[in-house]
Amino acid sequence: MPSSLHRSVCPYDCPDACGLVVRVEDGRAVEVTGDPEHPFTRGSLCPKMNRYQDTVHHPERLTTPLLRTGRKGDGAFAPIGWDEALDRIAARWRGIVATHGAEAILPYSYAGTMGLVQRNAGHAFFHRLGASKLDRTICSPAKSAGWALVMGATPAPHPDACAASDLILLWGINAAATTVHSLHAVREAKRNGAQVWLIDTYDHATAPLCDRVVHVRPGTDGALALGILHLLDRLDLCDEAFLAAHVQGAAELRERILPDYPPERVEAITGVPAATLRELAEAYGRARDPHLRPGNGLSRYGNGAMALRTLACLPAFVGAYAKPGGGAFASTNTGGAFPMHLLEREDLLPGPVRTINMNQLGRALNELQDPPVASLYVYHANPAVVTPDQNAVLRGLAREDLFTVVHERFLTDTALFADLVLPATSSLEHADLYRAFGSYCIQRARPVVVPVGQSRSNLEVFQGLARLMGFTEEVFSQSADELIDALLAAPHPWREGVDTARLDQGLAVELDPGTAPGLRFLTPSGKVEVLNPRDPEPLPRHLPAHSADDPHPLQLVTAPAVQGLNSTFHEREDLRRRMGAMTLLLNPAEAGARGLADGAPVTAFNGLGEVAFTLRTTAKVPRGLAVAEGVWWRRFAPGDRTVNALTSQRLTDRGGGSTFYDNRVDVRAGWPVPAVRP
Ligand SMILES: Nc1nc2c(c(=O)[nH]1)N[C@H]1C(S)=C(S)[C@@H](COP(=O)(O)OP(=O)(O)OC[C@H]3O[C@@H](n4cnc5c(=O)[nH]c(N)nc54)[C@H](O)[C@@H]3O)O[C@H]1N2
Ligand SMILES: Nc1nc2c(c(=O)[nH]1)N[C@H]1C(S)=C(S)[C@@H](COP(=O)(O)OP(=O)(O)OC[C@H]3O[C@@H](n4cnc5c(=O)[nH]c(N)nc54)[C@H](O)[C@@H]3O)O[C@H]1N2
Ligand code: SF4
Ligand SMILES: [Mo]
């Protein structure tokens, strides 16, 4: 069989944005491997993407538009044509606009695909329509906000810089699951003798790679960082010259805040023994090039932005921001290198419209008035399972008067509630421009197979709807390639040296943000702002998490799974098999105290809901903690609900972010009698 090789990009919401090599035979992708020429991927993929062809050509891919024929949520649909589907949407929306105004229409999307064009394809349309805006804050805005309060717009170092470090702190990050390729440089550092510490809530897949694992009580990292700073100060391990020249507010932090965080008090807050804290502070203070890699986990708390802000102070006190392998890597803001306004088109808004925080979809669907949410349009997102407070979300999705459209590749839990389901292309079937947030790579992808069935890309669907709604602006008729060309045509300093010929051939190229370690801090003062005079809280301190006074005995950490990516990949039987059952991990002592044994059916519950799990007892999880890995589809769960029935709609201290890990539960034996759906 004649076969051909094509370059593409992993489209998923993962920092690595890997380069792919796709073998195509007879119009079908038959093999997907990591691109050896991609500087970050280096020829290897994670377990999820190794058989991407099985997702692309999965027998359950949606192939035609579907019209609901049963009750909401039942999943009874009949195929219809595209013209009829789009006509129905346009007609319903015209009616809603006439009755309630366009703000009664709410788009809901996040990051099913990270390509700049397809991900943002709905913005121009919904702005032109005057629909409610969606605040897309489900992931890590608190991390970004907290970091920026100290570091401003200072770019992260090159991701491989930490290979020159002698001490790496992986802080609240399961890199072996969530950013596999960042470990190339970590392993290189280890080969050169570096120590790697993990500061996390439990021993996950990354723990075996680390020399030391420190368990911190969830939501208390701010206190831990302040405890380290207290000891650095007391042990005379600070870089006074760096502090004097490049840091604003070190003296104020030392005077007003650090005295409150002696080791004994920090131990009481964080659960980290004072002796361990001292070892950690000494290791950090004495290292030549200490490197800090904070994940997103610790920011998904009521105090999440403040926690990150406190962490960002650590490298300042030891002068690590100026050292070649040192400093900190939060994420790369590569999106900033493109004129996103060309896609977003806020200028098309007819006037001011309301903004709805995506984490509070449950409240929006059930409680908003003047106008209510009369129509929900979901694309590349799966809110029925990924969004907090699942019971509220499902109750909202079940409203018979809510007109819901879902554009998807699979009949997800959200699609089951749609009035109309539209089939979406996969990344191998459409063009896009990708950028990473864990490296500085950008890459252009062209379609390598024709669309499966009658599936259409996000851009095509919005352009079809725009025609029916009578929108005539040029952005509604530009092809994906034209939009990509426009994004690349606008000059940006980070792209000045980029080899455009390589980019055009589909190869990855690296942006140059000028990140060599230096003393250039892109903050208003030009210094690292330990004291930020523009924030109502000018200095970092430890704030309690939301759940600190919830009487349920176990903190629930709802961490990422190795074999899934949020709710993506659950279509794949091979990966599901490797994941096994939907489990709740508990320390054997916590299980024993409740008379529960490994493998038992259990129910975790709190004031928001109850969820059935299979119990796994493991010493990898400390006492006081329950861990649920992955965001499961309801049909593969032992009960009718998945983990987000236990997480709340409360927001972070800054950035309006999700608080997925800031919840408490208790656990009892048995599974609940199946509830009536939804
Ligand atoms: N395999 C896989 N890869 C993924 C994803 C996935 O679901 N699966 N998701 C993708 C997405 S959307 C994102 S945003 C990134 C996220 O990737 P990361 O940046 O790694 O962040 P998280 O995975 O959310 O959090 C990682 C860790 O935070 C820990 N943690 C939770 N609370 C605390 C705390 O209070 N303190 C400390 N120190 N640690 C805490 C958890 O135990 C968990 O191990 O990964 C992406 N890649
Ligand atoms: N409890 C708990 N909940 C979490 C998290 C957690 O750690 N714990 N993580 C949170 C995080 S970090 C994030 S980022 C969110 C992610 O939430 P979502 O962005 O909703 O991500 P996914 O669950 O991956 O769902 C994406 C969907 O997009 C579809 N899709 C893929 N490509 C395309 C396309 O080109 N077009 C269209 N129309 N559809 C496409 C896929 O089939 C998939 O069903 O989940 C959050 N939810
Ligand atoms: S590591 Fe991330 S970017 Fe790379 S293939 Fe896996 S999911 Fe995609
Ligand atoms: Mo995310």
mmCIF file with all atom_site columns, N, CA, C and O in Angstrom, residues 246-290:
data_model
loop_
_atom_site.group_PDB
_atom_site.id
_atom_site.type_symbol
_atom_site.label_atom_id
_atom_site.label_alt_id
_atom_site.label_comp_id
_atom_site.label_asym_id
_atom_site.label_entity_id
_atom_site.label_seq_id
_atom_site.pdbx_PDB_ins_code
_atom_site.Cartn_x
_atom_site.Cartn_y
_atom_site.Cartn_z
_atom_site.occupancy
_atom_site.B_iso_or_equiv
_atom_site.pdbx_formal_charge
_atom_site.auth_seq_id
_atom_site.auth_comp_id
_atom_site.auth_asym_id
_atom_site.auth_atom_id
_atom_site.pdbx_PDB_model_num
ATOM 1   N N  . HIS A 1 246 ? 18.058 44.486 42.671 1.00 0.00 ? 246 HIS A N  1
ATOM 2   C CA . HIS A 1 246 ? 17.023 44.056 41.727 1.00 0.00 ? 246 HIS A CA 1
ATOM 3   C C  . HIS A 1 246 ? 15.675 43.698 42.332 1.00 0.00 ? 246 HIS A C  1
ATOM 4   O O  . HIS A 1 246 ? 14.809 43.185 41.632 1.00 0.00 ? 246 HIS A O  1
ATOM 5   N N  . VAL A 1 247 ? 15.513 43.935 43.626 1.00 0.00 ? 247 VAL A N  1
ATOM 6   C CA . VAL A 1 247 ? 14.263 43.503 44.262 1.00 0.00 ? 247 VAL A CA 1
ATOM 7   C C  . VAL A 1 247 ? 13.619 44.678 44.988 1.00 0.00 ? 247 VAL A C  1
ATOM 8   O O  . VAL A 1 247 ? 14.295 45.409 45.709 1.00 0.00 ? 247 VAL A O  1
ATOM 9   N N  . GLN A 1 248 ? 12.320 44.822 44.788 1.00 0.00 ? 248 GLN A N  1
ATOM 10  C CA . GLN A 1 248 ? 11.576 45.868 45.491 1.00 0.00 ? 248 GLN A CA 1
ATOM 11  C C  . GLN A 1 248 ? 10.819 45.237 46.663 1.00 0.00 ? 248 GLN A C  1
ATOM 12  O O  . GLN A 1 248 ? 10.047 44.304 46.441 1.00 0.00 ? 248 GLN A O  1
ATOM 13  N N  . GLY A 1 249 ? 11.086 45.714 47.866 1.00 0.00 ? 249 GLY A N  1
ATOM 14  C CA . GLY A 1 249 ? 10.249 45.303 49.001 1.00 0.00 ? 249 GLY A CA 1
ATOM 15  C C  . GLY A 1 249 ? 10.792 44.162 49.840 1.00 0.00 ? 249 GLY A C  1
ATOM 16  O O  . GLY A 1 249 ? 10.070 43.636 50.688 1.00 0.00 ? 249 GLY A O  1
ATOM 17  N N  . ALA A 1 250 ? 12.073 43.764 49.629 1.00 0.00 ? 250 ALA A N  1
ATOM 18  C CA . ALA A 1 250 ? 12.615 42.677 50.451 1.00 0.00 ? 250 ALA A CA 1
ATOM 19  C C  . ALA A 1 250 ? 12.632 43.080 51.925 1.00 0.00 ? 250 ALA A C  1
ATOM 20  O O  . ALA A 1 250 ? 12.282 42.290 52.807 1.00 0.00 ? 250 ALA A O  1
ATOM 21  N N  . ALA A 1 251 ? 13.010 44.321 52.195 1.00 0.00 ? 251 ALA A N  1
ATOM 22  C CA . ALA A 1 251 ? 13.097 44.761 53.590 1.00 0.00 ? 251 ALA A CA 1
ATOM 23  C C  . ALA A 1 251 ? 11.719 44.725 54.242 1.00 0.00 ? 251 ALA A C  1
ATOM 24  O O  . ALA A 1 251 ? 11.555 44.258 55.384 1.00 0.00 ? 251 ALA A O  1
ATOM 25  N N  . GLU A 1 252 ? 10.693 45.156 53.519 1.00 0.00 ? 252 GLU A N  1
ATOM 26  C CA . GLU A 1 252 ? 9.336  45.165 54.080 1.00 0.00 ? 252 GLU A CA 1
ATOM 27  C C  . GLU A 1 252 ? 8.865  43.738 54.372 1.00 0.00 ? 252 GLU A C  1
ATOM 28  O O  . GLU A 1 252 ? 8.238  43.475 55.398 1.00 0.00 ? 252 GLU A O  1
ATOM 29  N N  . LEU A 1 253 ? 9.161  42.814 53.451 1.00 0.00 ? 253 LEU A N  1
ATOM 30  C CA . LEU A 1 253 ? 8.750  41.422 53.690 1.00 0.00 ? 253 LEU A CA 1
ATOM 31  C C  . LEU A 1 253 ? 9.458  40.891 54.938 1.00 0.00 ? 253 LEU A C  1
ATOM 32  O O  . LEU A 1 253 ? 8.852  40.230 55.780 1.00 0.00 ? 253 LEU A O  1
ATOM 33  N N  . ARG A 1 254 ? 10.739 41.179 55.031 1.00 0.00 ? 254 ARG A N  1
ATOM 34  C CA . ARG A 1 254 ? 11.514 40.711 56.188 1.00 0.00 ? 254 ARG A CA 1
ATOM 35  C C  . ARG A 1 254 ? 10.977 41.296 57.490 1.00 0.00 ? 254 ARG A C  1
ATOM 36  O O  . ARG A 1 254 ? 10.901 40.608 58.503 1.00 0.00 ? 254 ARG A O  1
ATOM 37  N N  . GLU A 1 255 ? 10.608 42.554 57.464 1.00 0.00 ? 255 GLU A N  1
ATOM 38  C CA . GLU A 1 255 ? 10.157 43.190 58.703 1.00 0.00 ? 255 GLU A CA 1
ATOM 39  C C  . GLU A 1 255 ? 8.732  42.807 59.075 1.00 0.00 ? 255 GLU A C  1
ATOM 40  O O  . GLU A 1 255 ? 8.437  42.487 60.210 1.00 0.00 ? 255 GLU A O  1
ATOM 41  N N  . ARG A 1 256 ? 7.847  42.846 58.080 1.00 0.00 ? 256 ARG A N  1
ATOM 42  C CA . ARG A 1 256 ? 6.421  42.770 58.412 1.00 0.00 ? 256 ARG A CA 1
ATOM 43  C C  . ARG A 1 256 ? 5.844  41.352 58.311 1.00 0.00 ? 256 ARG A C  1
ATOM 44  O O  . ARG A 1 256 ? 4.814  41.071 58.901 1.00 0.00 ? 256 ARG A O  1
ATOM 45  N N  . ILE A 1 257 ? 6.441  40.501 57.503 1.00 0.00 ? 257 ILE A N  1
ATOM 46  C CA . ILE A 1 257 ? 5.797  39.209 57.227 1.00 0.00 ? 257 ILE A CA 1
ATOM 47  C C  . ILE A 1 257 ? 6.620  38.021 57.731 1.00 0.00 ? 257 ILE A C  1
ATOM 48  O O  . ILE A 1 257 ? 6.098  37.155 58.437 1.00 0.00 ? 257 ILE A O  1
ATOM 49  N N  . LEU A 1 258 ? 7.886  37.964 57.393 1.00 0.00 ? 258 LEU A N  1
ATOM 50  C CA . LEU A 1 258 ? 8.661  36.754 57.680 1.00 0.00 ? 258 LEU A CA 1
ATOM 51  C C  . LEU A 1 258 ? 8.733  36.372 59.160 1.00 0.00 ? 258 LEU A C  1
ATOM 52  O O  . LEU A 1 258 ? 8.724  35.178 59.483 1.00 0.00 ? 258 LEU A O  1
ATOM 53  N N  . PRO A 1 259 ? 8.762  37.346 60.095 1.00 0.00 ? 259 PRO A N  1
ATOM 54  C CA . PRO A 1 259 ? 8.799  36.929 61.502 1.00 0.00 ? 259 PRO A CA 1
ATOM 55  C C  . PRO A 1 259 ? 7.608  36.058 61.900 1.00 0.00 ? 259 PRO A C  1
ATOM 56  O O  . PRO A 1 259 ? 7.695  35.283 62.850 1.00 0.00 ? 259 PRO A O  1
ATOM 57  N N  . ASP A 1 260 ? 6.501  36.150 61.159 1.00 0.00 ? 260 ASP A N  1
ATOM 58  C CA . ASP A 1 260 ? 5.308  35.358 61.507 1.00 0.00 ? 260 ASP A CA 1
ATOM 59  C C  . ASP A 1 260 ? 5.406  33.908 61.030 1.00 0.00 ? 260 ASP A C  1
ATOM 60  O O  . ASP A 1 260 ? 4.464  33.140 61.217 1.00 0.00 ? 260 ASP A O  1
ATOM 61  N N  . TYR A 1 261 ? 6.506  33.522 60.364 1.00 0.00 ? 261 TYR A N  1
ATOM 62  C CA . TYR A 1 261 ? 6.562  32.171 59.791 1.00 0.00 ? 261 TYR A CA 1
ATOM 63  C C  . TYR A 1 261 ? 7.774  31.365 60.265 1.00 0.00 ? 261 TYR A C  1
ATOM 64  O O  . TYR A 1 261 ? 8.525  30.828 59.465 1.00 0.00 ? 261 TYR A O  1
ATOM 65  N N  . PRO A 1 262 ? 7.933  31.251 61.583 1.00 0.00 ? 262 PRO A N  1
ATOM 66  C CA . PRO A 1 262 ? 8.999  30.383 62.085 1.00 0.00 ? 262 PRO A CA 1
ATOM 67  C C  . PRO A 1 262 ? 8.648  28.918 61.798 1.00 0.00 ? 262 PRO A C  1
ATOM 68  O O  . PRO A 1 262 ? 7.472  28.593 61.584 1.00 0.00 ? 262 PRO A O  1
ATOM 69  N N  . PRO A 1 263 ? 9.659  28.029 61.770 1.00 0.00 ? 263 PRO A N  1
ATOM 70  C CA . PRO A 1 263 ? 9.420  26.645 61.355 1.00 0.00 ? 263 PRO A CA 1
ATOM 71  C C  . PRO A 1 263 ? 8.297  25.940 62.111 1.00 0.00 ? 263 PRO A C  1
ATOM 72  O O  . PRO A 1 263 ? 7.525  25.197 61.503 1.00 0.00 ? 263 PRO A O  1
ATOM 73  N N  . GLU A 1 264 ? 8.181  26.188 63.411 1.00 0.00 ? 264 GLU A N  1
ATOM 74  C CA . GLU A 1 264 ? 7.161  25.455 64.180 1.00 0.00 ? 264 GLU A CA 1
ATOM 75  C C  . GLU A 1 264 ? 5.763  25.855 63.696 1.00 0.00 ? 264 GLU A C  1
ATOM 76  O O  . GLU A 1 264 ? 4.876  25.017 63.562 1.00 0.00 ? 264 GLU A O  1
ATOM 77  N N  . ARG A 1 265 ? 5.564  27.136 63.444 1.00 0.00 ? 265 ARG A N  1
ATOM 78  C CA . ARG A 1 265 ? 4.238  27.570 62.984 1.00 0.00 ? 265 ARG A CA 1
ATOM 79  C C  . ARG A 1 265 ? 3.978  27.055 61.569 1.00 0.00 ? 265 ARG A C  1
ATOM 80  O O  . ARG A 1 265 ? 2.876  26.623 61.234 1.00 0.00 ? 265 ARG A O  1
ATOM 81  N N  . VAL A 1 266 ? 5.019  27.070 60.739 1.00 0.00 ? 266 VAL A N  1
ATOM 82  C CA . VAL A 1 266 ? 4.858  26.585 59.362 1.00 0.00 ? 266 VAL A CA 1
ATOM 83  C C  . VAL A 1 266 ? 4.545  25.088 59.372 1.00 0.00 ? 266 VAL A C  1
ATOM 84  O O  . VAL A 1 266 ? 3.700  24.607 58.612 1.00 0.00 ? 266 VAL A O  1
ATOM 85  N N  . GLU A 1 267 ? 5.174  24.359 60.269 1.00 0.00 ? 267 GLU A N  1
ATOM 86  C CA . GLU A 1 267 ? 4.860  22.927 60.389 1.00 0.00 ? 267 GLU A CA 1
ATOM 87  C C  . GLU A 1 267 ? 3.385  22.740 60.756 1.00 0.00 ? 267 GLU A C  1
ATOM 88  O O  . GLU A 1 267 ? 2.696  21.887 60.187 1.00 0.00 ? 267 GLU A O  1
ATOM 89  N N  . ALA A 1 268 ? 2.908  23.562 61.680 1.00 0.00 ? 268 ALA A N  1
ATOM 90  C CA . ALA A 1 268 ? 1.505  23.426 62.103 1.00 0.00 ? 268 ALA A CA 1
ATOM 91  C C  . ALA A 1 268 ? 0.549  23.718 60.948 1.00 0.00 ? 268 ALA A C  1
ATOM 92  O O  . ALA A 1 268 ? -0.485 23.077 60.796 1.00 0.00 ? 268 ALA A O  1
ATOM 93  N N  . ILE A 1 269 ? 0.902  24.666 60.089 1.00 0.00 ? 269 ILE A N  1
ATOM 94  C CA . ILE A 1 269 ? 0.006  25.017 58.968 1.00 0.00 ? 269 ILE A CA 1
ATOM 95  C C  . ILE A 1 269 ? 0.121  23.986 57.837 1.00 0.00 ? 269 ILE A C  1
ATOM 96  O O  . ILE A 1 269 ? -0.874 23.520 57.303 1.00 0.00 ? 269 ILE A O  1
ATOM 97  N N  . THR A 1 270 ? 1.357  23.641 57.477 1.00 0.00 ? 270 THR A N  1
ATOM 98  C CA . THR A 1 270 ? 1.585  22.879 56.236 1.00 0.00 ? 270 THR A CA 1
ATOM 99  C C  . THR A 1 270 ? 1.696  21.376 56.441 1.00 0.00 ? 270 THR A C  1
ATOM 100 O O  . THR A 1 270 ? 1.595  20.613 55.479 1.00 0.00 ? 270 THR A O  1
ATOM 101 N N  . GLY A 1 271 ? 1.980  20.965 57.672 1.00 0.00 ? 271 GLY A N  1
ATOM 102 C CA . GLY A 1 271 ? 2.237  19.550 57.912 1.00 0.00 ? 271 GLY A CA 1
ATOM 103 C C  . GLY A 1 271 ? 3.654  19.132 57.550 1.00 0.00 ? 271 GLY A C  1
ATOM 104 O O  . GLY A 1 271 ? 4.002  17.957 57.666 1.00 0.00 ? 271 GLY A O  1
ATOM 105 N N  . VAL A 1 272 ? 4.485  20.052 57.094 1.00 0.00 ? 272 VAL A N  1
ATOM 106 C CA . VAL A 1 272 ? 5.876  19.716 56.760 1.00 0.00 ? 272 VAL A CA 1
ATOM 107 C C  . VAL A 1 272 ? 6.710  19.831 58.034 1.00 0.00 ? 272 VAL A C  1
ATOM 108 O O  . VAL A 1 272 ? 6.779  20.914 58.630 1.00 0.00 ? 272 VAL A O  1
ATOM 109 N N  . PRO A 1 273 ? 7.356  18.731 58.464 1.00 0.00 ? 273 PRO A N  1
ATOM 110 C CA . PRO A 1 273 ? 8.122  18.788 59.714 1.00 0.00 ? 273 PRO A CA 1
ATOM 111 C C  . PRO A 1 273 ? 9.180  19.886 59.657 1.00 0.00 ? 273 PRO A C  1
ATOM 112 O O  . PRO A 1 273 ? 9.810  20.110 58.607 1.00 0.00 ? 273 PRO A O  1
ATOM 113 N N  . ALA A 1 274 ? 9.402  20.531 60.802 1.00 0.00 ? 274 ALA A N  1
ATOM 114 C CA . ALA A 1 274 ? 10.355 21.650 60.855 1.00 0.00 ? 274 ALA A CA 1
ATOM 115 C C  . ALA A 1 274 ? 11.737 21.212 60.369 1.00 0.00 ? 274 ALA A C  1
ATOM 116 O O  . ALA A 1 274 ? 12.437 21.982 59.697 1.00 0.00 ? 274 ALA A O  1
ATOM 117 N N  . ALA A 1 275 ? 12.115 19.964 60.667 1.00 0.00 ? 275 ALA A N  1
ATOM 118 C CA . ALA A 1 275 ? 13.448 19.495 60.254 1.00 0.00 ? 275 ALA A CA 1
ATOM 119 C C  . ALA A 1 275 ? 13.526 19.396 58.724 1.00 0.00 ? 275 ALA A C  1
ATOM 120 O O  . ALA A 1 275 ? 14.539 19.741 58.105 1.00 0.00 ? 275 ALA A O  1
ATOM 121 N N  . THR A 1 276 ? 12.451 18.929 58.098 1.00 0.00 ? 276 THR A N  1
ATOM 122 C CA . THR A 1 276 ? 12.421 18.835 56.635 1.00 0.00 ? 276 THR A CA 1
ATOM 123 C C  . THR A 1 276 ? 12.457 20.228 56.015 1.00 0.00 ? 276 THR A C  1
ATOM 124 O O  . THR A 1 276 ? 13.140 20.473 55.017 1.00 0.00 ? 276 THR A O  1
ATOM 125 N N  . LEU A 1 277 ? 11.712 21.125 56.635 1.00 0.00 ? 277 LEU A N  1
ATOM 126 C CA . LEU A 1 277 ? 11.685 22.504 56.146 1.00 0.00 ? 277 LEU A CA 1
ATOM 127 C C  . LEU A 1 277 ? 13.098 23.088 56.159 1.00 0.00 ? 277 LEU A C  1
ATOM 128 O O  . LEU A 1 277 ? 13.521 23.754 55.205 1.00 0.00 ? 277 LEU A O  1
ATOM 129 N N  . ARG A 1 278 ? 13.821 22.794 57.219 1.00 0.00 ? 278 ARG A N  1
ATOM 130 C CA . ARG A 1 278 ? 15.177 23.324 57.328 1.00 0.00 ? 278 ARG A CA 1
ATOM 131 C C  . ARG A 1 278 ? 16.080 22.718 56.235 1.00 0.00 ? 278 ARG A C  1
ATOM 132 O O  . ARG A 1 278 ? 16.863 23.434 55.588 1.00 0.00 ? 278 ARG A O  1
ATOM 133 N N  . GLU A 1 279 ? 15.934 21.417 55.995 1.00 0.00 ? 279 GLU A N  1
ATOM 134 C CA . GLU A 1 279 ? 16.733 20.782 54.929 1.00 0.00 ? 279 GLU A CA 1
ATOM 135 C C  . GLU A 1 279 ? 16.424 21.411 53.572 1.00 0.00 ? 279 GLU A C  1
ATOM 136 O O  . GLU A 1 279 ? 17.315 21.660 52.760 1.00 0.00 ? 279 GLU A O  1
ATOM 137 N N  . LEU A 1 280 ? 15.139 21.641 53.353 1.00 0.00 ? 280 LEU A N  1
ATOM 138 C CA . LEU A 1 280 ? 14.708 22.229 52.084 1.00 0.00 ? 280 LEU A CA 1
ATOM 139 C C  . LEU A 1 280 ? 15.277 23.641 51.929 1.00 0.00 ? 280 LEU A C  1
ATOM 140 O O  . LEU A 1 280 ? 15.837 24.002 50.878 1.00 0.00 ? 280 LEU A O  1
ATOM 141 N N  . ALA A 1 281 ? 15.173 24.435 52.984 1.00 0.00 ? 281 ALA A N  1
ATOM 142 C CA . ALA A 1 281 ? 15.675 25.815 52.924 1.00 0.00 ? 281 ALA A CA 1
ATOM 143 C C  . ALA A 1 281 ? 17.188 25.825 52.714 1.00 0.00 ? 281 ALA A C  1
ATOM 144 O O  . ALA A 1 281 ? 17.719 26.612 51.910 1.00 0.00 ? 281 ALA A O  1
ATOM 145 N N  . GLU A 1 282 ? 17.874 24.925 53.395 1.00 0.00 ? 282 GLU A N  1
ATOM 146 C CA . GLU A 1 282 ? 19.339 24.897 53.241 1.00 0.00 ? 282 GLU A CA 1
ATOM 147 C C  . GLU A 1 282 ? 19.721 24.435 51.838 1.00 0.00 ? 282 GLU A C  1
ATOM 148 O O  . GLU A 1 282 ? 20.641 24.993 51.221 1.00 0.00 ? 282 GLU A O  1
ATOM 149 N N  . ALA A 1 283 ? 19.041 23.409 51.351 1.00 0.00 ? 283 ALA A N  1
ATOM 150 C CA . ALA A 1 283 ? 19.348 22.922 49.998 1.00 0.00 ? 283 ALA A CA 1
ATOM 151 C C  . ALA A 1 283 ? 19.129 24.055 48.991 1.00 0.00 ? 283 ALA A C  1
ATOM 152 O O  . ALA A 1 283 ? 19.969 24.303 48.107 1.00 0.00 ? 283 ALA A O  1
ATOM 153 N N  . TYR A 1 284 ? 18.029 24.770 49.151 1.00 0.00 ? 284 TYR A N  1
ATOM 154 C CA . TYR A 1 284 ? 17.704 25.846 48.216 1.00 0.00 ? 284 TYR A CA 1
ATOM 155 C C  . TYR A 1 284 ? 18.692 27.004 48.353 1.00 0.00 ? 284 TYR A C  1
ATOM 156 O O  . TYR A 1 284 ? 19.195 27.541 47.363 1.00 0.00 ? 284 TYR A O  1
ATOM 157 N N  . GLY A 1 285 ? 18.981 27.359 49.587 1.00 0.00 ? 285 GLY A N  1
ATOM 158 C CA . GLY A 1 285 ? 19.854 28.503 49.834 1.00 0.00 ? 285 GLY A CA 1
ATOM 159 C C  . GLY A 1 285 ? 21.300 28.244 49.440 1.00 0.00 ? 285 GLY A C  1
ATOM 160 O O  . GLY A 1 285 ? 22.029 29.171 49.089 1.00 0.00 ? 285 GLY A O  1
ATOM 161 N N  . ARG A 1 286 ? 21.737 26.989 49.515 1.00 0.00 ? 286 ARG A N  1
ATOM 162 C CA . ARG A 1 286 ? 23.128 26.685 49.211 1.00 0.00 ? 286 ARG A CA 1
ATOM 163 C C  . ARG A 1 286 ? 23.348 26.245 47.771 1.00 0.00 ? 286 ARG A C  1
ATOM 164 O O  . ARG A 1 286 ? 24.494 26.102 47.333 1.00 0.00 ? 286 ARG A O  1
ATOM 165 N N  . ALA A 1 287 ? 22.272 25.998 47.021 1.00 0.00 ? 287 ALA A N  1
ATOM 166 C CA . ALA A 1 287 ? 22.436 25.516 45.634 1.00 0.00 ? 287 ALA A CA 1
ATOM 167 C C  . ALA A 1 287 ? 23.083 26.599 44.772 1.00 0.00 ? 287 ALA A C  1
ATOM 168 O O  . ALA A 1 287 ? 22.923 27.796 45.028 1.00 0.00 ? 287 ALA A O  1
ATOM 169 N N  . ARG A 1 288 ? 23.784 26.146 43.750 1.00 0.00 ? 288 ARG A N  1
ATOM 170 C CA . ARG A 1 288 ? 24.453 27.089 42.837 1.00 0.00 ? 288 ARG A CA 1
ATOM 171 C C  . ARG A 1 288 ? 23.427 27.749 41.918 1.00 0.00 ? 288 ARG A C  1
ATOM 172 O O  . ARG A 1 288 ? 23.399 28.958 41.731 1.00 0.00 ? 288 ARG A O  1
ATOM 173 N N  . ASP A 1 289 ? 22.551 26.936 41.331 1.00 0.00 ? 289 ASP A N  1
ATOM 174 C CA . ASP A 1 289 ? 21.579 27.378 40.326 1.00 0.00 ? 289 ASP A CA 1
ATOM 175 C C  . ASP A 1 289 ? 20.203 26.783 40.640 1.00 0.00 ? 289 ASP A C  1
ATOM 176 O O  . ASP A 1 289 ? 19.695 25.968 39.862 1.00 0.00 ? 289 ASP A O  1
ATOM 177 N N  . PRO A 1 290 ? 19.582 27.158 41.739 1.00 0.00 ? 290 PRO A N  1
ATOM 178 C CA . PRO A 1 290 ? 18.309 26.505 42.072 1.00 0.00 ? 290 PRO A CA 1
ATOM 179 C C  . PRO A 1 290 ? 17.198 26.893 41.097 1.00 0.00 ? 290 PRO A C  1
ATOM 180 O O  . PRO A 1 290 ? 17.024 28.070 40.779 1.00 0.00 ? 290 PRO A O  1
#
